Tab-separated table of C-alpha atoms in Angstrom:
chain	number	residue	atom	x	y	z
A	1208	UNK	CA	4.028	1.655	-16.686
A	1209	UNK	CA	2.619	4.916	-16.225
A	1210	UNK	CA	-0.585	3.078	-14.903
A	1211	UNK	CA	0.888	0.796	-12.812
A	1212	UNK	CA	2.772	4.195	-10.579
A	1213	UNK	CA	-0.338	5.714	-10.646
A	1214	UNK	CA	-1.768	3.152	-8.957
A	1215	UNK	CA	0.840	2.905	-6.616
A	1216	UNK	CA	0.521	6.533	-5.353
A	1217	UNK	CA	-3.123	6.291	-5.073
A	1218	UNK	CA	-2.403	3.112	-2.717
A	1219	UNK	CA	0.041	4.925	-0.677
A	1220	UNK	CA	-2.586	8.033	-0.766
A	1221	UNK	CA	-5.361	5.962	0.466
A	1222	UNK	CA	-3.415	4.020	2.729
A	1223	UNK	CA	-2.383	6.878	4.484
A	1224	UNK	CA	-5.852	8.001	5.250
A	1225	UNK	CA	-7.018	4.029	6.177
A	1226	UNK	CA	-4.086	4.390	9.041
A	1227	UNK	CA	-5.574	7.502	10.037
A	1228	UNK	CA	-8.810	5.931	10.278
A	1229	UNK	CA	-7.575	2.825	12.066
A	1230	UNK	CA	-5.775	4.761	14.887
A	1231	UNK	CA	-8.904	7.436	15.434
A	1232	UNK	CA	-11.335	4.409	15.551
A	1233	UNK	CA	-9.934	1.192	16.343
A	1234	UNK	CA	-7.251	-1.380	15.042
A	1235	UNK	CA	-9.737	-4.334	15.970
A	1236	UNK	CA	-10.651	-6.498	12.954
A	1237	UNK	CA	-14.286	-7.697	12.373
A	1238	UNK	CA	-13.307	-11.123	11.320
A	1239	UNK	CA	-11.571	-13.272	14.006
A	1240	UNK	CA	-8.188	-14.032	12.637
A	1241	UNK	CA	-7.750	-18.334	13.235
A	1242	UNK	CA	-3.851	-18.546	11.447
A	1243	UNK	CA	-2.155	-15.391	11.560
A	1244	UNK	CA	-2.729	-13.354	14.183
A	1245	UNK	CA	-2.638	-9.584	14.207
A	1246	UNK	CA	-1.794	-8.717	17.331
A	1247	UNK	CA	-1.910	-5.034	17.751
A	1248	UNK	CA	-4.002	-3.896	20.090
A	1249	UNK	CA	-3.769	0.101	19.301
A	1250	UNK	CA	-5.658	2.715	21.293
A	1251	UNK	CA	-8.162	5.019	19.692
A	1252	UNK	CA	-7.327	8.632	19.229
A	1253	UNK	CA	-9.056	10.998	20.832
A	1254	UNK	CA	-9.712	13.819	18.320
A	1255	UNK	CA	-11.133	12.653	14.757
A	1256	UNK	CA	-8.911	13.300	11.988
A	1257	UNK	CA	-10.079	16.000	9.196
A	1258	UNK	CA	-10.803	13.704	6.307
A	1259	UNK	CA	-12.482	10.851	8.261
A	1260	UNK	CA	-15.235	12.075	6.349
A	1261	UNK	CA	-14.332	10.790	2.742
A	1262	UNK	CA	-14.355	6.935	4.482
A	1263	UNK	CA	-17.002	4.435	5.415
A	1264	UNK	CA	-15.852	2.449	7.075
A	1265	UNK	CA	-13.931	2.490	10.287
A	1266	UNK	CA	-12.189	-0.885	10.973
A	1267	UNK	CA	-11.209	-1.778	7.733
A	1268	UNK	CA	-7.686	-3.560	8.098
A	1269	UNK	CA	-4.980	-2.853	4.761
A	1270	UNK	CA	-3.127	-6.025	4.450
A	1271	UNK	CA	-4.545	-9.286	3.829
A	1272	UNK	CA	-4.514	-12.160	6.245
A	1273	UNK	CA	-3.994	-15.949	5.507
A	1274	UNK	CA	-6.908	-16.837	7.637
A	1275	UNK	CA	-9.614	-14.962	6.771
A	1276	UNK	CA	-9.087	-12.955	3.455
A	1277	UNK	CA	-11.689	-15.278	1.383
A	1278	UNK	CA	-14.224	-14.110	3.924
A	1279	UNK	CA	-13.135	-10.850	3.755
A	1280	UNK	CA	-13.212	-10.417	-0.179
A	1281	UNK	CA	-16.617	-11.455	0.188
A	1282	UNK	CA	-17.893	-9.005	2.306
A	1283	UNK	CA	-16.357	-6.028	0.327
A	1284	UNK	CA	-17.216	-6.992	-2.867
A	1285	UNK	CA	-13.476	-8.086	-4.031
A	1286	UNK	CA	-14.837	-11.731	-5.338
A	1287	UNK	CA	-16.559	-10.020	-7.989
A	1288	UNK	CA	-13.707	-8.266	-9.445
A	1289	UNK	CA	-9.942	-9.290	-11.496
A	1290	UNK	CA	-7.153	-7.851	-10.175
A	1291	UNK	CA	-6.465	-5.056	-9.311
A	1292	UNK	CA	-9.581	-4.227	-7.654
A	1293	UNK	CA	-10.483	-7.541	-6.704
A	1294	UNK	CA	-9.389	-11.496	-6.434
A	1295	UNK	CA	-12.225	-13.226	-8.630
A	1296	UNK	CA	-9.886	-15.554	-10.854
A	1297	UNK	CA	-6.815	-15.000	-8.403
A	1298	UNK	CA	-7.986	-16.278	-5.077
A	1299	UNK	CA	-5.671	-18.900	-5.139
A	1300	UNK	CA	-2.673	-17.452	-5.850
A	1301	UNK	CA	-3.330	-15.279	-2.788
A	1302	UNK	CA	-4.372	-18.249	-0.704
A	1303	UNK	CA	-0.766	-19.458	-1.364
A	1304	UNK	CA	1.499	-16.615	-1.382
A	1305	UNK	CA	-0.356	-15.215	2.093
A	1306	UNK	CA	0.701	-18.879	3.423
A	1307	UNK	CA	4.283	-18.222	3.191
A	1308	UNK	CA	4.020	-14.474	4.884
A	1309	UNK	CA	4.620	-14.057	8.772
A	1310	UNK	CA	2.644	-11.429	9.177
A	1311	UNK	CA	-0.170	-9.749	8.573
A	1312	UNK	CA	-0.135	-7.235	11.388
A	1313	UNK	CA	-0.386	-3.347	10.621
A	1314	UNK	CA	2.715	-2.045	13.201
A	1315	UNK	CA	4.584	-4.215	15.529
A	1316	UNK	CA	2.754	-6.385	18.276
A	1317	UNK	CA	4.558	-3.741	20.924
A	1318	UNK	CA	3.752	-0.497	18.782
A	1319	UNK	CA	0.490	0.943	21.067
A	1320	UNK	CA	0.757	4.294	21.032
A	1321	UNK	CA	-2.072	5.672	19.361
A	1322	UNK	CA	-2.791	9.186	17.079
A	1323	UNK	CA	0.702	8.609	14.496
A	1324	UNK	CA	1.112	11.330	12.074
A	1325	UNK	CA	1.754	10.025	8.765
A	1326	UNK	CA	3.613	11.226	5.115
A	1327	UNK	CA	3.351	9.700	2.118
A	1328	UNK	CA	6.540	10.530	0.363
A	1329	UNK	CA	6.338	10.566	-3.336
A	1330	UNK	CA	9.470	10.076	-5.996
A	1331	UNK	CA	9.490	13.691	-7.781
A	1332	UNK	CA	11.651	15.944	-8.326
A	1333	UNK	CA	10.078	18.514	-6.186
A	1334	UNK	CA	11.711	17.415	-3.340
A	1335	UNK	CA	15.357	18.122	-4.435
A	1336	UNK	CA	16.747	20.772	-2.825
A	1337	UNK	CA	13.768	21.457	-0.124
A	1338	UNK	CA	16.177	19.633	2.668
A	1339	UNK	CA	12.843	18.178	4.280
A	1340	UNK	CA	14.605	14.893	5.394
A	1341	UNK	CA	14.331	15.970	8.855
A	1342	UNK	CA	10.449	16.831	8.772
A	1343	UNK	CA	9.570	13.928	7.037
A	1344	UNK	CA	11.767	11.521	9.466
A	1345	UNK	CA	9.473	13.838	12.362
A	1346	UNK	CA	6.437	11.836	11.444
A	1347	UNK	CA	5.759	8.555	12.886
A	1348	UNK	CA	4.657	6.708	9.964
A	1349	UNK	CA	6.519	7.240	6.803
A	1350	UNK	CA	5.096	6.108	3.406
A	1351	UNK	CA	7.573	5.193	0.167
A	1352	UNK	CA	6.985	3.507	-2.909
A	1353	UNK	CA	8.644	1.530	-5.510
A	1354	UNK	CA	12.126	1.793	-5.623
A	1355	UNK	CA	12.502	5.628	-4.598
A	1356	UNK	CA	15.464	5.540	-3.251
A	1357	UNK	CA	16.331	7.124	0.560
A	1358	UNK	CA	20.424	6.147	0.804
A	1359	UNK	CA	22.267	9.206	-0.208
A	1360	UNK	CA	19.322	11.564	-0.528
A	1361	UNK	CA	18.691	11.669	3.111
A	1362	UNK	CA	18.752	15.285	3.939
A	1363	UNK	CA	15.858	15.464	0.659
A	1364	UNK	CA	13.702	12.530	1.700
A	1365	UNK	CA	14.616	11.800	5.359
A	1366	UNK	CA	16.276	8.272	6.846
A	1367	UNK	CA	13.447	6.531	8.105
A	1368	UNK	CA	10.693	4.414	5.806
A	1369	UNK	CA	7.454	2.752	7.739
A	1370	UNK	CA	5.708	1.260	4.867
A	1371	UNK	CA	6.595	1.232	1.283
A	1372	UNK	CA	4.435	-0.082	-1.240
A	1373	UNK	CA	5.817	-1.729	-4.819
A	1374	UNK	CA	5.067	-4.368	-7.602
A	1375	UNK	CA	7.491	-6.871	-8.892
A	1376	UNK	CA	9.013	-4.217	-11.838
A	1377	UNK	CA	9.614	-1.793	-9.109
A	1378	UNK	CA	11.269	-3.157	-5.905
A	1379	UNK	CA	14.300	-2.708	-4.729
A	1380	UNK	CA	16.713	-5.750	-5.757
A	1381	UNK	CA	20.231	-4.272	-3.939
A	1382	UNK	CA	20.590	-5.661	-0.642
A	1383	UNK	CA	21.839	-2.447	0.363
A	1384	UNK	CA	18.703	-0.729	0.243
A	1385	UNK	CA	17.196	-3.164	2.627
A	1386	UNK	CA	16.282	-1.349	5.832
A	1387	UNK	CA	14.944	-3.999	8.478
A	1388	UNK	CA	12.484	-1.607	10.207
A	1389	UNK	CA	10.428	-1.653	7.077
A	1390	UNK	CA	7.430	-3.241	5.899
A	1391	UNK	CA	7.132	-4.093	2.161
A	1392	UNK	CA	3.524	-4.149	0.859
A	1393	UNK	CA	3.077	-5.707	-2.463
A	1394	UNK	CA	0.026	-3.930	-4.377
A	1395	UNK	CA	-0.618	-7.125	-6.787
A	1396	UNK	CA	-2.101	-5.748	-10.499
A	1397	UNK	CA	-1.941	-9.141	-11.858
A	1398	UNK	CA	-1.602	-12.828	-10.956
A	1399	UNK	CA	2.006	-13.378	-12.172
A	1400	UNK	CA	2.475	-10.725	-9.276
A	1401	UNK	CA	1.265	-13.121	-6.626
A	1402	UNK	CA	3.026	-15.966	-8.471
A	1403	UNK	CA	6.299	-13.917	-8.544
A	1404	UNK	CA	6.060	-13.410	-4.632
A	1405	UNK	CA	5.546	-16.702	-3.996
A	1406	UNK	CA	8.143	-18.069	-6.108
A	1407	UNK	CA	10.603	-15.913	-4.776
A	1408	UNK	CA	9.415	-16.910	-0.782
A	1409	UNK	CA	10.099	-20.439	-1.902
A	1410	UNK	CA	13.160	-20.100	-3.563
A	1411	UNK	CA	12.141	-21.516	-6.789
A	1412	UNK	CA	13.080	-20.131	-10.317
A	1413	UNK	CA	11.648	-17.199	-11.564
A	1414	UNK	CA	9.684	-17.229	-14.624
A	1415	UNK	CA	9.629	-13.603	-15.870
A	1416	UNK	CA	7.044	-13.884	-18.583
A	1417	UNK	CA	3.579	-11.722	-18.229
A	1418	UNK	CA	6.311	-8.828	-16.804
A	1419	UNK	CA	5.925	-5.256	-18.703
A	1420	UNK	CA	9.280	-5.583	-17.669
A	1421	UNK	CA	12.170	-7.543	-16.140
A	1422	UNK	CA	11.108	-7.937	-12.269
A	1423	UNK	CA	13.398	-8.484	-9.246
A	1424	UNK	CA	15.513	-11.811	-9.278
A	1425	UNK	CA	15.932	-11.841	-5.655
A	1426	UNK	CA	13.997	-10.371	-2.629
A	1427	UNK	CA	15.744	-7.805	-0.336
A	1428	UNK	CA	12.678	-8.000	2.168
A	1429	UNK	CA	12.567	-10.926	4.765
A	1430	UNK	CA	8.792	-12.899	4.872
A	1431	UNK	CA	7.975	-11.076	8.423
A	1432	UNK	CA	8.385	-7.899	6.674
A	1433	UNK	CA	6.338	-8.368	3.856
A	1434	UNK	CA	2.416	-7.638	3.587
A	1435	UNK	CA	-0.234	-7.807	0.658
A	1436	UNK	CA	-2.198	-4.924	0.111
A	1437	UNK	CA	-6.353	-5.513	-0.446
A	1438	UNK	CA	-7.374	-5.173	-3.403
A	1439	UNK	CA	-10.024	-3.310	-2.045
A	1440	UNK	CA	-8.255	-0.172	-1.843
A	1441	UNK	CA	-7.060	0.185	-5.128
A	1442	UNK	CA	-10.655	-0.271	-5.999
A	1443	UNK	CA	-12.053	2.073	-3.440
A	1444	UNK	CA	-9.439	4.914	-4.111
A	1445	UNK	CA	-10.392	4.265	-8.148
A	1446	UNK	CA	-13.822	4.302	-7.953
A	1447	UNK	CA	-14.850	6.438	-4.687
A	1448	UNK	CA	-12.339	8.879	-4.313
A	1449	UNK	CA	-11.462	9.050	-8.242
A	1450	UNK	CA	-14.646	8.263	-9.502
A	1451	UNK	CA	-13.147	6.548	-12.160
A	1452	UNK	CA	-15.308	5.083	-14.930
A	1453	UNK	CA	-15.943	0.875	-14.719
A	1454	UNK	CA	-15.882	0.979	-18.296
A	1455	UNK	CA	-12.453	2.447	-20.420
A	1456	UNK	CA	-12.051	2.354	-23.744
A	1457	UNK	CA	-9.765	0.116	-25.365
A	1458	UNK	CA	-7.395	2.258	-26.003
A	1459	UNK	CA	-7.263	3.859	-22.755
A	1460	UNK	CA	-5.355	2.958	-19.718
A	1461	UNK	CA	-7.360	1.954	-17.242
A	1462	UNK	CA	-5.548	3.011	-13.805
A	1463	UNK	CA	-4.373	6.483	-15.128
A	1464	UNK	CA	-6.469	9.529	-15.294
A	1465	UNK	CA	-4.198	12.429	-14.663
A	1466	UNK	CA	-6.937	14.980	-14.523
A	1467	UNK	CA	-8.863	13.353	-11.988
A	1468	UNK	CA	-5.759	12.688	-9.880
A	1469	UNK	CA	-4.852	16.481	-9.883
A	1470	UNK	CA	-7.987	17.440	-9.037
A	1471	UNK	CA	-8.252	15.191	-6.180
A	1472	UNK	CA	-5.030	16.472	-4.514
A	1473	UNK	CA	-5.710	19.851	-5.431
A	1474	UNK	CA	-9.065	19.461	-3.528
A	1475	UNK	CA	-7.887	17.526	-0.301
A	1476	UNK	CA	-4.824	20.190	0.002
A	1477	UNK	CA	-7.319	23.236	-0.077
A	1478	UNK	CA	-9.747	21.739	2.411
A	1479	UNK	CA	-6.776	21.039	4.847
A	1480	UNK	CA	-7.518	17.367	4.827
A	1481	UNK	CA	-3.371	16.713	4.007
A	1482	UNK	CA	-0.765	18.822	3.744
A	1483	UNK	CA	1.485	19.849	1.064
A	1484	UNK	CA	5.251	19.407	2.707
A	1485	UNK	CA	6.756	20.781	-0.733
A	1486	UNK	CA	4.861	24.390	-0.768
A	1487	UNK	CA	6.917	26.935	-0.049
């Protein structure tokens, strides 16, 4: 479990600095959608965010597309690995799970301003009793994950929620947590994942074998608010900005390493790359 939020955070981390990238450079995808269309059409910013640096890539696009995510896979590697970090033995459950989405689009089609500031907000503790609600709602793209929950903490983690990223054990299953202004982005770790989603989008049964435990019997989220995340950040953030090894030991869990994690926050707060909301 501890793996799997681990994980999580360093989606949320990393997908905070891909938006970043996106709105400095360019929200234009190399590969010419043909089924679902993303339709945002967001102008560069002028000035070049501060840790543009620790990317290579400039129009890399987070969520996977119906249309064009085989092709895409291909060209960054993600047909040569399992899940998480890749889709070798699970390209077809994301073939049909990405067929019953809506969307694959980053913002809305009418969301063009360019330069948002973005949060990631994380679960801890360390946010009771810092009454940054209304900072965090100040940003223009708010990140959550799992099933942290906003109603009745609002003056601790703010009202509003962008993006939130979660996994079948960890999403939100009371419809009064559903917030329509919010995308969902599944960050798939295994197949039954993908087979959960797509279950659930049909309306079949849900068979809740493979689970570490029980997942969510119903889906809050409508399918034009729900996204997949590429595998190819989970890898990236792992293996580039973690420099995790390829190889664990058995009996080692192979998404968590707490010292690297702590290093690489501690690093990216002292060069002024983020900022750390919850210092006094």
């Amino acid at each position: 479990m501890r793996g799997y939020l681990v994980a999580i955070i360093l989606s949320a981390v990393f997908l905070y600095y891909v938006l970043h990238c996106i709105l400095w450079g360019t929200n234009v995808y190399w590969v010419a959608p043909v089924e679902m269309k993303r339709r945002n059409k967001i102008q560069p910013c002028l000035s070049k965010p501060a840790f543009a640096s620790l990317l290579r890539f400039d129009q890399f696009h987070p969520f996977l597309c119906a249309a064009d995510f085989r092709k895409v896979a291909s060209l960054y590697g993600s047909d040569k690995f399992d899940l998480p970090y890749g889709m070798r033995t699970s390209a077809e459950y994301f073939r049909l799970a990405l067929s019953k989405l809506q969307s694959c689009d980053l913002f809305d089609e009418f969301d063009s301003i360019p330069c948002k500031k973005c949060v990631v907000v994380g679960n801890g503790g360390v946010l009771k009793n810092k009454t940054l609600g209304e900072k965090i709602d100040s940003y223009d793209v708010i990140i959550r994950m799992n099933n942290g929950p906003v109603l009745g903490h609002e003056e601790e983690v703010g009202r509003r929620t962008t993006f939130r990223l979660f996994y079948p054990e960890s999403v939100f299953s009371d419809p009064i947590h559903n917030d329509p202004n919010t995308t969902a982005i599944l960050t798939a770790f295994k197949p039954h994942d993908l087979r959960w989603l797509l279950e659930l989008l049909m309306g079949n049964k849900i068979n809740t074998n493979g689970f570490w435990k029980k997942p969510a019997l119903n889906l809050i989220y409508k399918p034009y608010q729900i996204r997949i995340l590429d595998p190819f950040i989970i890898r990236t953030a792992a293996y580039e900005l973690l420099h995790f090894p390829k190889v664990f030991p058995k009996n080692q869990n192979a998404y968590h390493n707490v010292t690297a994690e702590q290093l690489f926050l501690k690093d990216i707060i002292e060069k002024n790359l983020v900022i750390n909301l919850t210092q006094d």
